[in-house]
Amino acid sequence: MSRVLATYNIKGGVGKTSAAVNLAYLAARDGARTLLWDLDPQGASTYLLRVQPRVRGGARGLLRKRGDPSGEIKGSDHPGLDLLPADFSYRHMDLALDRFKRPTLRLARVLEPLRDQYDYILLDCPPSISLVSESVFEAADALLVPVVPATLSARTLEQLCSVLAGGGPRLLAFFSIVDLRRPLHRDAMARLRAQHPRGMLGAAIPCSDDVERMGAERDVVASFAPSSSAAFAYKALWCDLLRRLEGP
Ligand SMILES: Nc1ncnc2c1ncn2[C@@H]1O[C@H](COP(=O)(O)OP(=O)(O)OP(=O)(O)O)[C@@H](O)[C@H]1O
Ligand SMILES: [Mg+2]
């Protein structure tokens, strides 16, 4: 039975996709059968893994399919790493979900037949809080939340904690796009670690040109810049995450 991990934040541009693609690669490199489902109509993970943004029947078709969505899964250039791509029809995912009787359970249903086929399923979520996010909360075992260490991000994290207070997946946050030369970042990190002693992972992703270069390389940092600080940081994040998932 696979573990379902979602990179999620209400905020945009915080490193969800960069983390999803790099962590999925690292999982596959460790020998785990790994699927990344790009849930964002922007299709950034689809683009980074060099897959065509095309889903037969669109979001509606995929949600409606009885049985198995395997027909829409594509291989990537990396052994063990598959992708369920996004296309622009995903902008209507909320509407498509809303047609079902219990809309928030639908994504979990779509994933059901895949859970024996993969060890890890990563969900790269769009920024927002919507029916899609609520469905992700039902489907995921853990939410990986990138947090840029600044005041507004901290506020968003509080909002998310209060949304999940009544139950839901485990929330594991990590610092993203960190610039340790900036006192503002250092202060925000210390404050947030004190406020969320169990919820913040130890590893942090630095602000790095190598992460930005992913768009040009259409590849993961561990593959095109294996000795970069960003590659080490994603590896540390993956190890940290596995430790937490194994622990209480
Ligand atoms: N650690 C980093 N250092 C430098 N740039 C980064 C870092 N992480 C992400 N970026 C850049 O910031 C932008 C947004 O990153 P990314 O797409 O991973 O975020 P996102 O949260 O998925 O965004 P969206 O909300 O639009 O889906 C991209 O241009 C990416 O290259
Ligand atoms: Mg994204």
PDB file of N, CA and C in Angstrom, residues 29-77:
ATOM      1  N   ARG A  29      14.900   6.916  -7.018  1.00  0.00           N
ATOM      2  CA  ARG A  29      16.321   6.545  -7.030  1.00  0.00           C
ATOM      3  C   ARG A  29      16.656   5.574  -5.902  1.00  0.00           C
ATOM      4  N   ASP A  30      15.905   5.660  -4.811  1.00  0.00           N
ATOM      5  CA  ASP A  30      16.087   4.701  -3.702  1.00  0.00           C
ATOM      6  C   ASP A  30      15.456   3.344  -4.019  1.00  0.00           C
ATOM      7  N   GLY A  31      14.840   3.236  -5.190  1.00  0.00           N
ATOM      8  CA  GLY A  31      14.258   1.950  -5.588  1.00  0.00           C
ATOM      9  C   GLY A  31      12.769   1.838  -5.334  1.00  0.00           C
ATOM     10  N   ALA A  32      12.138   2.925  -4.865  1.00  0.00           N
ATOM     11  CA  ALA A  32      10.696   2.875  -4.600  1.00  0.00           C
ATOM     12  C   ALA A  32       9.924   3.136  -5.907  1.00  0.00           C
ATOM     13  N   ARG A  33       8.851   2.390  -6.098  1.00  0.00           N
ATOM     14  CA  ARG A  33       7.977   2.659  -7.255  1.00  0.00           C
ATOM     15  C   ARG A  33       7.217   3.939  -6.935  1.00  0.00           C
ATOM     16  N   THR A  34       7.418   4.947  -7.771  1.00  0.00           N
ATOM     17  CA  THR A  34       6.943   6.289  -7.412  1.00  0.00           C
ATOM     18  C   THR A  34       6.098   6.898  -8.529  1.00  0.00           C
ATOM     19  N   LEU A  35       4.977   7.484  -8.110  1.00  0.00           N
ATOM     20  CA  LEU A  35       4.111   8.201  -9.058  1.00  0.00           C
ATOM     21  C   LEU A  35       3.958   9.637  -8.570  1.00  0.00           C
ATOM     22  N   LEU A  36       4.115  10.574  -9.502  1.00  0.00           N
ATOM     23  CA  LEU A  36       3.831  11.979  -9.194  1.00  0.00           C
ATOM     24  C   LEU A  36       2.579  12.369  -9.978  1.00  0.00           C
ATOM     25  N   TRP A  37       1.562  12.825  -9.249  1.00  0.00           N
ATOM     26  CA  TRP A  37       0.348  13.305  -9.930  1.00  0.00           C
ATOM     27  C   TRP A  37       0.373  14.825  -9.894  1.00  0.00           C
ATOM     28  N   ASP A  38       0.489  15.404 -11.080  1.00  0.00           N
ATOM     29  CA  ASP A  38       0.486  16.861 -11.214  1.00  0.00           C
ATOM     30  C   ASP A  38      -0.969  17.312 -11.206  1.00  0.00           C
ATOM     31  N   LEU A  39      -1.381  17.983 -10.136  1.00  0.00           N
ATOM     32  CA  LEU A  39      -2.791  18.387 -10.002  1.00  0.00           C
ATOM     33  C   LEU A  39      -3.019  19.839 -10.410  1.00  0.00           C
ATOM     34  N   ASP A  40      -1.966  20.473 -10.921  1.00  0.00           N
ATOM     35  CA  ASP A  40      -2.021  21.918 -11.169  1.00  0.00           C
ATOM     36  C   ASP A  40      -2.174  22.193 -12.669  1.00  0.00           C
ATOM     37  N   PRO A  41      -3.209  22.938 -13.066  1.00  0.00           N
ATOM     38  CA  PRO A  41      -3.383  23.216 -14.500  1.00  0.00           C
ATOM     39  C   PRO A  41      -2.179  23.921 -15.131  1.00  0.00           C
ATOM     40  N   GLN A  42      -1.334  24.565 -14.299  1.00  0.00           N
ATOM     41  CA  GLN A  42      -0.110  25.164 -14.851  1.00  0.00           C
ATOM     42  C   GLN A  42       0.811  24.089 -15.420  1.00  0.00           C
ATOM     43  N   GLY A  43       0.674  22.854 -14.902  1.00  0.00           N
ATOM     44  CA  GLY A  43       1.438  21.722 -15.447  1.00  0.00           C
ATOM     45  C   GLY A  43       2.942  21.838 -15.287  1.00  0.00           C
ATOM     46  N   ALA A  44       3.396  22.466 -14.209  1.00  0.00           N
ATOM     47  CA  ALA A  44       4.836  22.691 -14.057  1.00  0.00           C
ATOM     48  C   ALA A  44       5.604  21.375 -13.848  1.00  0.00           C
ATOM     49  N   SER A  45       5.074  20.456 -13.030  1.00  0.00           N
ATOM     50  CA  SER A  45       5.799  19.183 -12.852  1.00  0.00           C
ATOM     51  C   SER A  45       5.804  18.399 -14.149  1.00  0.00           C
ATOM     52  N   THR A  46       4.689  18.472 -14.865  1.00  0.00           N
ATOM     53  CA  THR A  46       4.595  17.773 -16.152  1.00  0.00           C
ATOM     54  C   THR A  46       5.692  18.282 -17.086  1.00  0.00           C
ATOM     55  N   TYR A  47       5.840  19.609 -17.107  1.00  0.00           N
ATOM     56  CA  TYR A  47       6.858  20.234 -17.953  1.00  0.00           C
ATOM     57  C   TYR A  47       8.259  19.825 -17.508  1.00  0.00           C
ATOM     58  N   LEU A  48       8.505  19.883 -16.191  1.00  0.00           N
ATOM     59  CA  LEU A  48       9.856  19.587 -15.680  1.00  0.00           C
ATOM     60  C   LEU A  48      10.249  18.141 -15.953  1.00  0.00           C
ATOM     61  N   LEU A  49       9.267  17.241 -15.985  1.00  0.00           N
ATOM     62  CA  LEU A  49       9.583  15.827 -16.262  1.00  0.00           C
ATOM     63  C   LEU A  49       9.452  15.498 -17.752  1.00  0.00           C
ATOM     64  N   ARG A  50       9.341  16.544 -18.571  1.00  0.00           N
ATOM     65  CA  ARG A  50       9.365  16.393 -20.036  1.00  0.00           C
ATOM     66  C   ARG A  50       8.242  15.509 -20.563  1.00  0.00           C
ATOM     67  N   VAL A  51       7.061  15.688 -19.978  1.00  0.00           N
ATOM     68  CA  VAL A  51       5.905  14.904 -20.428  1.00  0.00           C
ATOM     69  C   VAL A  51       4.912  15.859 -21.081  1.00  0.00           C
ATOM     70  N   GLN A  52       4.203  15.369 -22.105  1.00  0.00           N
ATOM     71  CA  GLN A  52       3.194  16.182 -22.782  1.00  0.00           C
ATOM     72  C   GLN A  52       2.023  16.472 -21.846  1.00  0.00           C
ATOM     73  N   PRO A  53       1.582  17.730 -21.765  1.00  0.00           N
ATOM     74  CA  PRO A  53       0.436  18.041 -20.897  1.00  0.00           C
ATOM     75  C   PRO A  53      -0.876  17.656 -21.585  1.00  0.00           C
ATOM     76  N   ARG A  54      -1.178  16.369 -21.573  1.00  0.00           N
ATOM     77  CA  ARG A  54      -2.391  15.904 -22.248  1.00  0.00           C
ATOM     78  C   ARG A  54      -3.040  14.795 -21.432  1.00  0.00           C
ATOM     79  N   VAL A  55      -4.333  14.988 -21.126  1.00  0.00           N
ATOM     80  CA  VAL A  55      -5.084  13.973 -20.380  1.00  0.00           C
ATOM     81  C   VAL A  55      -6.336  13.675 -21.201  1.00  0.00           C
ATOM     82  N   ARG A  56      -6.451  12.446 -21.693  1.00  0.00           N
ATOM     83  CA  ARG A  56      -7.615  12.101 -22.519  1.00  0.00           C
ATOM     84  C   ARG A  56      -8.898  12.254 -21.711  1.00  0.00           C
ATOM     85  N   GLY A  57      -9.833  13.025 -22.255  1.00  0.00           N
ATOM     86  CA  GLY A  57     -11.085  13.241 -21.529  1.00  0.00           C
ATOM     87  C   GLY A  57     -10.965  14.332 -20.461  1.00  0.00           C
ATOM     88  N   GLY A  58      -9.767  14.891 -20.301  1.00  0.00           N
ATOM     89  CA  GLY A  58      -9.559  15.992 -19.361  1.00  0.00           C
ATOM     90  C   GLY A  58      -9.801  15.583 -17.916  1.00  0.00           C
ATOM     91  N   ALA A  59      -9.874  16.601 -17.048  1.00  0.00           N
ATOM     92  CA  ALA A  59     -10.048  16.348 -15.616  1.00  0.00           C
ATOM     93  C   ALA A  59     -11.330  15.563 -15.368  1.00  0.00           C
ATOM     94  N   ARG A  60     -12.377  15.941 -16.080  1.00  0.00           N
ATOM     95  CA  ARG A  60     -13.680  15.273 -15.863  1.00  0.00           C
ATOM     96  C   ARG A  60     -13.603  13.802 -16.196  1.00  0.00           C
ATOM     97  N   GLY A  61     -12.971  13.530 -17.341  1.00  0.00           N
ATOM     98  CA  GLY A  61     -12.835  12.139 -17.791  1.00  0.00           C
ATOM     99  C   GLY A  61     -12.057  11.316 -16.774  1.00  0.00           C
ATOM    100  N   LEU A  62     -10.987  11.898 -16.277  1.00  0.00           N
ATOM    101  CA  LEU A  62     -10.134  11.171 -15.341  1.00  0.00           C
ATOM    102  C   LEU A  62     -10.877  10.871 -14.042  1.00  0.00           C
ATOM    103  N   LEU A  63     -11.627  11.857 -13.557  1.00  0.00           N
ATOM    104  CA  LEU A  63     -12.356  11.660 -12.301  1.00  0.00           C
ATOM    105  C   LEU A  63     -13.492  10.662 -12.468  1.00  0.00           C
ATOM    106  N   ARG A  64     -14.063  10.663 -13.701  1.00  0.00           N
ATOM    107  CA  ARG A  64     -15.242   9.836 -13.931  1.00  0.00           C
ATOM    108  C   ARG A  64     -14.904   8.368 -14.164  1.00  0.00           C
ATOM    109  N   LYS A  65     -13.636   8.165 -14.636  1.00  0.00           N
ATOM    110  CA  LYS A  65     -13.262   6.798 -15.045  1.00  0.00           C
ATOM    111  C   LYS A  65     -13.538   5.807 -13.919  1.00  0.00           C
ATOM    112  N   ARG A  66     -14.258   4.767 -14.285  1.00  0.00           N
ATOM    113  CA  ARG A  66     -14.424   3.687 -13.318  1.00  0.00           C
ATOM    114  C   ARG A  66     -13.208   2.791 -13.477  1.00  0.00           C
ATOM    115  N   GLY A  67     -12.728   2.235 -12.403  1.00  0.00           N
ATOM    116  CA  GLY A  67     -11.596   1.336 -12.554  1.00  0.00           C
ATOM    117  C   GLY A  67     -10.284   2.052 -12.403  1.00  0.00           C
ATOM    118  N   ASP A  68      -9.520   2.082 -13.465  1.00  0.00           N
ATOM    119  CA  ASP A  68      -8.112   2.354 -13.324  1.00  0.00           C
ATOM    120  C   ASP A  68      -7.651   3.546 -14.167  1.00  0.00           C
ATOM    121  N   PRO A  69      -7.021   4.558 -13.545  1.00  0.00           N
ATOM    122  CA  PRO A  69      -6.506   5.682 -14.327  1.00  0.00           C
ATOM    123  C   PRO A  69      -5.136   5.394 -14.951  1.00  0.00           C
ATOM    124  N   SER A  70      -4.673   4.131 -14.845  1.00  0.00           N
ATOM    125  CA  SER A  70      -3.313   3.798 -15.302  1.00  0.00           C
ATOM    126  C   SER A  70      -3.065   4.190 -16.751  1.00  0.00           C
ATOM    127  N   GLY A  71      -4.125   4.173 -17.564  1.00  0.00           N
ATOM    128  CA  GLY A  71      -3.975   4.495 -18.990  1.00  0.00           C
ATOM    129  C   GLY A  71      -3.432   5.899 -19.228  1.00  0.00           C
ATOM    130  N   GLU A  72      -3.594   6.781 -18.260  1.00  0.00           N
ATOM    131  CA  GLU A  72      -3.124   8.162 -18.427  1.00  0.00           C
ATOM    132  C   GLU A  72      -1.727   8.382 -17.846  1.00  0.00           C
ATOM    133  N   ILE A  73      -1.162   7.337 -17.223  1.00  0.00           N
ATOM    134  CA  ILE A  73       0.157   7.490 -16.585  1.00  0.00           C
ATOM    135  C   ILE A  73       1.269   7.380 -17.620  1.00  0.00           C
ATOM    136  N   LYS A  74       2.228   8.277 -17.523  1.00  0.00           N
ATOM    137  CA  LYS A  74       3.364   8.278 -18.454  1.00  0.00           C
ATOM    138  C   LYS A  74       4.647   7.957 -17.687  1.00  0.00           C
ATOM    139  N   GLY A  75       5.595   7.352 -18.372  1.00  0.00           N
ATOM    140  CA  GLY A  75       6.918   7.149 -17.783  1.00  0.00           C
ATOM    141  C   GLY A  75       7.693   8.461 -17.835  1.00  0.00           C
ATOM    142  N   SER A  76       8.781   8.550 -17.071  1.00  0.00           N
ATOM    143  CA  SER A  76       9.656   9.723 -17.169  1.00  0.00           C
ATOM    144  C   SER A  76      11.041   9.231 -17.610  1.00  0.00           C
ATOM    145  N   ASP A  77      11.990  10.152 -17.712  1.00  0.00           N
ATOM    146  CA  ASP A  77      13.357   9.746 -18.093  1.00  0.00           C
ATOM    147  C   ASP A  77      14.066   9.031 -16.950  1.00  0.00           C
TER     148      ASP A  77
END
